[in-house]
């Protein structure tokens, strides 16, 4: 009986976090943060923003490598990805074998692996 309740509590917490995330992503604060991230990235690199994996300037998504500072993200918490690579990152994470490592460590590792895979394919 306790195990069922524990899973229910975890499910409720996850639902609350997802709701908070969805609200933040739809907010003016996120739009401003995204615009500031792009401006800073272009200033630092002197180049237009592109997908961190394939280099496409048709990037769609600003992906969180960490959710720990949601709403107060550091520049390095975010990375530009095209939609296919963003979806690939989430599919790999959702596969489950990574979950006990921690989201940020996994995402940084998956980003490196995706870049290496892309380089081998096109290199």
Coordinates of N, CA and C in Angstrom, one line a residue:
X1 N 0.8 -1.2 0.0 CA 0.0 0.0 0.0 C 0.9 1.3 0.0
X2 N 1.9 1.3 0.8 CA 2.8 2.4 0.8 C 3.4 2.7 -0.5
X3 N 3.8 1.7 -1.2 CA 4.5 1.8 -2.5 C 3.6 2.5 -3.5
X4 N 2.3 2.2 -3.5 CA 1.3 2.8 -4.4 C 1.2 4.3 -4.0
X5 N 1.2 4.6 -2.7 CA 1.1 6.1 -2.3 C 2.4 6.8 -2.7
X6 N 3.5 6.2 -2.6 CA 4.8 6.8 -3.0 C 4.8 7.1 -4.5
X7 N 4.3 6.2 -5.3 CA 4.3 6.4 -6.7 C 3.3 7.6 -7.0
X8 N 2.2 7.6 -6.3 CA 1.2 8.7 -6.5 C 1.8 10.1 -6.2
X9 N 2.6 10.1 -5.1 CA 3.2 11.4 -4.7 C 4.2 11.8 -5.8
X10 N 5.0 10.9 -6.2 CA 6.0 11.2 -7.3 C 5.3 11.7 -8.5
X11 N 4.2 11.0 -8.9 CA 3.4 11.4 -10.1 C 2.8 12.8 -9.9
X12 N 2.4 13.1 -8.7 CA 1.8 14.5 -8.4 C 2.9 15.5 -8.6
X13 N 4.1 15.2 -8.0 CA 5.2 16.2 -8.1 C 5.6 16.4 -9.6
X14 N 5.7 15.3 -10.3 CA 6.0 15.4 -11.7 C 5.0 16.2 -12.5
X15 N 3.7 16.0 -12.2 CA 2.7 16.8 -12.9 C 2.8 18.3 -12.5
X16 N 3.1 18.6 -11.3 CA 3.2 20.0 -10.9 C 4.4 20.6 -11.6
X17 N 5.5 19.9 -11.6 CA 6.7 20.5 -12.3 C 6.4 20.7 -13.8
X18 N 5.7 19.8 -14.4 CA 5.4 19.9 -15.8 C 4.5 21.1 -16.1
X19 N 3.5 21.3 -15.2 CA 2.6 22.4 -15.3 C 3.4 23.7 -15.1
X20 N 4.3 23.8 -14.1 CA 5.1 25.0 -13.9 C 6.0 25.3 -15.1
X21 N 6.5 24.2 -15.7 CA 7.4 24.3 -16.9 C 6.6 24.9 -18.1
X22 N 5.4 24.3 -18.3 CA 4.5 24.8 -19.4 C 4.2 26.2 -19.2
X23 N 3.8 26.6 -18.0 CA 3.5 28.0 -17.8 C 4.7 29.0 -18.1
X24 N 5.8 28.5 -17.6 CA 7.0 29.4 -17.8 C 7.3 29.5 -19.3
X25 N 7.3 28.4 -20.0 CA 7.6 28.4 -21.5 C 6.6 29.3 -22.3
X26 N 5.4 29.5 -21.8 CA 4.4 30.3 -22.4 C 4.5 31.8 -22.0
X27 N 5.4 32.1 -21.0 CA 5.4 33.4 -20.4 C 6.3 34.4 -21.2
X28 N 6.0 35.7 -20.9 CA 6.8 36.7 -21.4 C 8.3 36.6 -20.9
X29 N 8.4 36.2 -19.6 CA 9.8 36.1 -19.1 C 10.6 35.1 -19.9
X30 N 10.0 34.0 -20.3 CA 10.8 33.0 -21.2 C 11.1 33.7 -22.5
X31 N 10.2 34.4 -23.1 CA 10.5 35.0 -24.4 C 11.6 36.0 -24.3
X32 N 11.6 36.8 -23.2 CA 12.7 37.7 -23.0 C 14.0 37.0 -22.8
X33 N 14.0 35.9 -21.9 CA 15.2 35.1 -21.7 C 15.8 34.5 -22.9
X34 N 14.9 34.0 -23.8 CA 15.3 33.4 -25.1 C 15.9 34.5 -26.0
X35 N 15.3 35.6 -26.1 CA 15.9 36.7 -26.9 C 17.2 37.2 -26.3
X36 N 17.4 37.3 -25.0 CA 18.6 37.6 -24.4 C 19.7 36.6 -24.7
X37 N 19.3 35.3 -24.6 CA 20.3 34.2 -24.8 C 20.8 34.3 -26.3
X38 N 19.9 34.5 -27.2 CA 20.3 34.6 -28.6 C 21.2 35.8 -28.8
X39 N 20.9 36.9 -28.3 CA 21.7 38.1 -28.5 C 23.1 37.9 -27.9
X40 N 23.1 37.3 -26.7 CA 24.4 37.1 -26.0 C 25.3 36.1 -26.8
X41 N 24.6 35.0 -27.3 CA 25.3 34.0 -28.0 C 25.9 34.5 -29.3
X42 N 25.1 35.3 -30.0 CA 25.6 35.9 -31.3 C 26.7 37.0 -31.0
X43 N 26.6 37.7 -29.9 CA 27.7 38.6 -29.5 C 29.0 37.9 -29.2
X44 N 28.9 36.8 -28.4 CA 30.1 36.1 -28.0 C 30.8 35.4 -29.2
X45 N 30.0 34.8 -30.0 CA 30.5 34.0 -31.1 C 30.8 34.8 -32.4
X46 N 30.1 35.9 -32.5 CA 30.2 36.7 -33.8 C 29.5 36.0 -34.9
X47 N 28.7 35.0 -34.7 CA 28.0 34.2 -35.7 C 26.5 34.1 -35.4
X48 N 25.7 33.8 -36.4 CA 24.3 33.6 -36.1 C 24.1 32.3 -35.2
X49 N 23.1 32.2 -34.4 CA 22.9 31.0 -33.6 C 22.5 29.8 -34.6
X50 N 23.1 28.7 -34.2 CA 22.8 27.5 -35.0 C 22.7 26.3 -34.1
X51 N 22.2 25.2 -34.6 CA 22.0 23.9 -33.8 C 23.4 23.5 -33.3
X52 N 23.5 23.2 -32.1 CA 24.7 22.8 -31.5 C 25.2 21.4 -32.0
X53 N 24.3 20.6 -32.6 CA 24.7 19.3 -33.1 C 25.1 19.4 -34.5
X54 N 24.3 19.9 -35.4 CA 24.5 19.8 -36.8 C 24.9 21.2 -37.5
X55 N 24.8 22.3 -36.7 CA 25.2 23.6 -37.2 C 24.1 24.2 -38.1
X56 N 23.0 23.7 -38.2 CA 21.9 24.3 -39.0 C 21.5 25.6 -38.4
X57 N 21.3 26.6 -39.3 CA 20.8 27.9 -38.8 C 19.3 27.8 -38.7
X58 N 18.7 26.7 -39.0 CA 17.3 26.5 -38.9 C 16.9 25.9 -37.6
X59 N 17.6 26.4 -36.6 CA 17.3 25.9 -35.2 C 15.9 26.4 -34.8
X60 N 15.2 25.6 -34.0 CA 13.9 25.9 -33.6 C 13.8 26.1 -32.1
X61 N 14.6 25.3 -31.4 CA 14.4 25.1 -29.9 C 15.6 25.6 -29.1
X62 N 15.3 26.1 -28.0 CA 16.3 26.4 -27.0 C 16.1 25.4 -25.9
X63 N 17.0 24.5 -25.8 CA 16.9 23.3 -25.0 C 17.5 23.5 -23.6
X64 N 16.8 23.1 -22.5 CA 17.4 23.2 -21.2 C 18.3 22.0 -20.9
X65 N 19.5 22.3 -20.6 CA 20.4 21.2 -20.2 C 20.3 21.0 -18.7
X66 N 19.7 21.9 -18.0 CA 19.3 21.8 -16.6 C 18.0 22.5 -16.3
X67 N 17.2 21.9 -15.5 CA 16.0 22.6 -15.0 C 16.1 23.1 -13.6
X68 N 17.3 23.0 -13.0 CA 17.5 23.4 -11.6 C 17.3 24.9 -11.4
X69 N 17.6 25.7 -12.4 CA 17.5 27.1 -12.3 C 16.4 27.7 -13.1
X70 N 15.3 27.0 -13.3 CA 14.2 27.4 -14.2 C 13.7 28.8 -13.8
X71 N 13.8 29.6 -14.8 CA 13.4 31.0 -14.6 C 14.6 31.9 -14.2
X72 N 15.7 31.3 -13.9 CA 17.0 32.0 -13.6 C 18.1 31.3 -14.3
X73 N 17.9 30.8 -15.5 CA 18.9 30.0 -16.2 C 20.2 30.7 -16.4
X74 N 21.2 30.0 -16.3 CA 22.5 30.5 -16.7 C 22.6 30.3 -18.2
X75 N 23.5 31.1 -18.8 CA 23.6 31.0 -20.3 C 24.0 29.5 -20.7
X76 N 24.8 28.9 -19.9 CA 25.3 27.5 -20.2 C 24.2 26.5 -19.9
X77 N 23.1 26.9 -19.3 CA 22.0 25.9 -19.1 C 21.2 25.7 -20.3
X78 N 21.4 26.5 -21.3 CA 20.6 26.4 -22.5 C 21.5 26.2 -23.8
X79 N 20.9 25.5 -24.8 CA 21.6 25.2 -26.0 C 20.6 25.2 -27.1
X80 N 21.0 25.8 -28.3 CA 20.1 25.8 -29.4 C 20.2 24.5 -30.2
X81 N 19.0 24.0 -30.5 CA 18.9 22.7 -31.3 C 17.9 22.8 -32.3
X82 N 18.1 22.2 -33.5 CA 17.1 22.0 -34.5 C 16.1 21.1 -33.9
X83 N 14.9 21.1 -34.4 CA 13.8 20.2 -33.9 C 14.2 18.7 -33.9
X84 N 14.7 18.2 -35.0 CA 15.1 16.8 -35.0 C 16.1 16.4 -33.9
X85 N 17.1 17.2 -33.7 CA 18.1 16.9 -32.6 C 17.5 17.1 -31.2
X86 N 16.6 18.1 -31.1 CA 16.0 18.3 -29.8 C 15.1 17.0 -29.5
X87 N 14.4 16.6 -30.4 CA 13.6 15.4 -30.2 C 14.4 14.2 -29.9
X88 N 15.6 14.1 -30.6 CA 16.5 12.9 -30.4 C 17.0 12.9 -29.0
X89 N 17.4 14.1 -28.5 CA 17.9 14.2 -27.1 C 16.8 13.7 -26.1
X90 N 15.6 14.2 -26.3 CA 14.5 13.7 -25.4 C 14.2 12.3 -25.5
X91 N 14.2 11.7 -26.7 CA 14.0 10.3 -26.9 C 15.0 9.5 -26.2
X92 N 16.3 9.9 -26.3 CA 17.4 9.2 -25.7 C 17.2 9.2 -24.2
X93 N 16.9 10.4 -23.6 CA 16.7 10.5 -22.2 C 15.5 9.7 -21.7
X94 N 14.4 9.8 -22.5 CA 13.2 9.1 -22.1 C 13.4 7.5 -22.2
X95 N 14.4 7.1 -22.8 CA 14.6 5.6 -23.0 C 14.8 5.0 -21.6
X96 N 15.1 5.8 -20.6 CA 15.1 5.3 -19.2 C 16.4 4.9 -18.6
X97 N 17.3 4.4 -19.3 CA 18.5 3.9 -18.7 C 19.4 5.0 -18.0
X98 N 19.1 6.2 -18.3 CA 19.9 7.4 -17.8 C 19.3 7.9 -16.5
X99 N 18.1 7.7 -16.2 CA 17.4 8.4 -15.2 C 18.1 8.5 -13.8
X100 N 18.9 7.4 -13.4 CA 19.5 7.5 -12.1 C 20.8 8.3 -12.1
X101 N 21.2 8.9 -13.2 CA 22.4 9.7 -13.2 C 22.1 11.1 -12.9
X102 N 21.0 11.6 -13.3 CA 20.7 13.0 -13.1 C 20.5 13.7 -14.4
X103 N 19.5 14.5 -14.5 CA 19.1 15.1 -15.8 C 20.3 16.0 -16.5
X104 N 20.9 16.9 -15.7 CA 21.9 17.7 -16.3 C 23.1 17.0 -16.8
X105 N 23.6 16.0 -16.0 CA 24.8 15.2 -16.4 C 24.4 14.4 -17.7
X106 N 23.2 13.9 -17.7 CA 22.8 13.1 -18.8 C 22.7 13.9 -20.1
X107 N 22.0 15.1 -20.0 CA 21.8 15.9 -21.1 C 23.2 16.4 -21.7
X108 N 24.1 16.8 -20.8 CA 25.4 17.2 -21.3 C 26.1 16.0 -22.1
X109 N 26.0 14.8 -21.5 CA 26.6 13.7 -22.1 C 25.9 13.3 -23.5
X110 N 24.6 13.4 -23.5 CA 23.8 13.1 -24.7 C 24.2 14.1 -25.8
X111 N 24.4 15.4 -25.4 CA 24.7 16.4 -26.4 C 26.1 16.1 -27.0
X112 N 27.0 15.7 -26.2 CA 28.4 15.3 -26.7 C 28.2 14.1 -27.6
X113 N 27.5 13.1 -27.2 CA 27.3 11.9 -28.1 C 26.6 12.2 -29.4
X114 N 25.6 13.1 -29.4 CA 24.9 13.5 -30.6 C 25.9 14.2 -31.5
X115 N 26.7 15.1 -31.0 CA 27.7 15.8 -31.8 C 28.7 14.8 -32.4
X116 N 29.2 13.9 -31.6 CA 30.2 12.9 -32.1 C 29.5 12.1 -33.2
X117 N 28.3 11.6 -33.0 CA 27.6 10.8 -34.0 C 27.4 11.6 -35.3
X118 N 27.0 12.8 -35.2 CA 26.8 13.7 -36.4 C 28.2 13.9 -37.1
X119 N 29.2 14.1 -36.4 CA 30.6 14.3 -37.0 C 31.0 13.0 -37.7
X120 N 30.8 11.9 -37.1 CA 31.2 10.6 -37.8 C 30.4 10.4 -39.1
X121 N 29.1 10.7 -39.0 CA 28.2 10.6 -40.2 C 28.6 11.5 -41.3
X122 N 29.0 12.7 -41.0 CA 29.2 13.7 -42.0 C 30.7 13.9 -42.3
X123 N 31.6 13.5 -41.4 CA 33.0 13.7 -41.4 C 33.7 13.2 -42.5

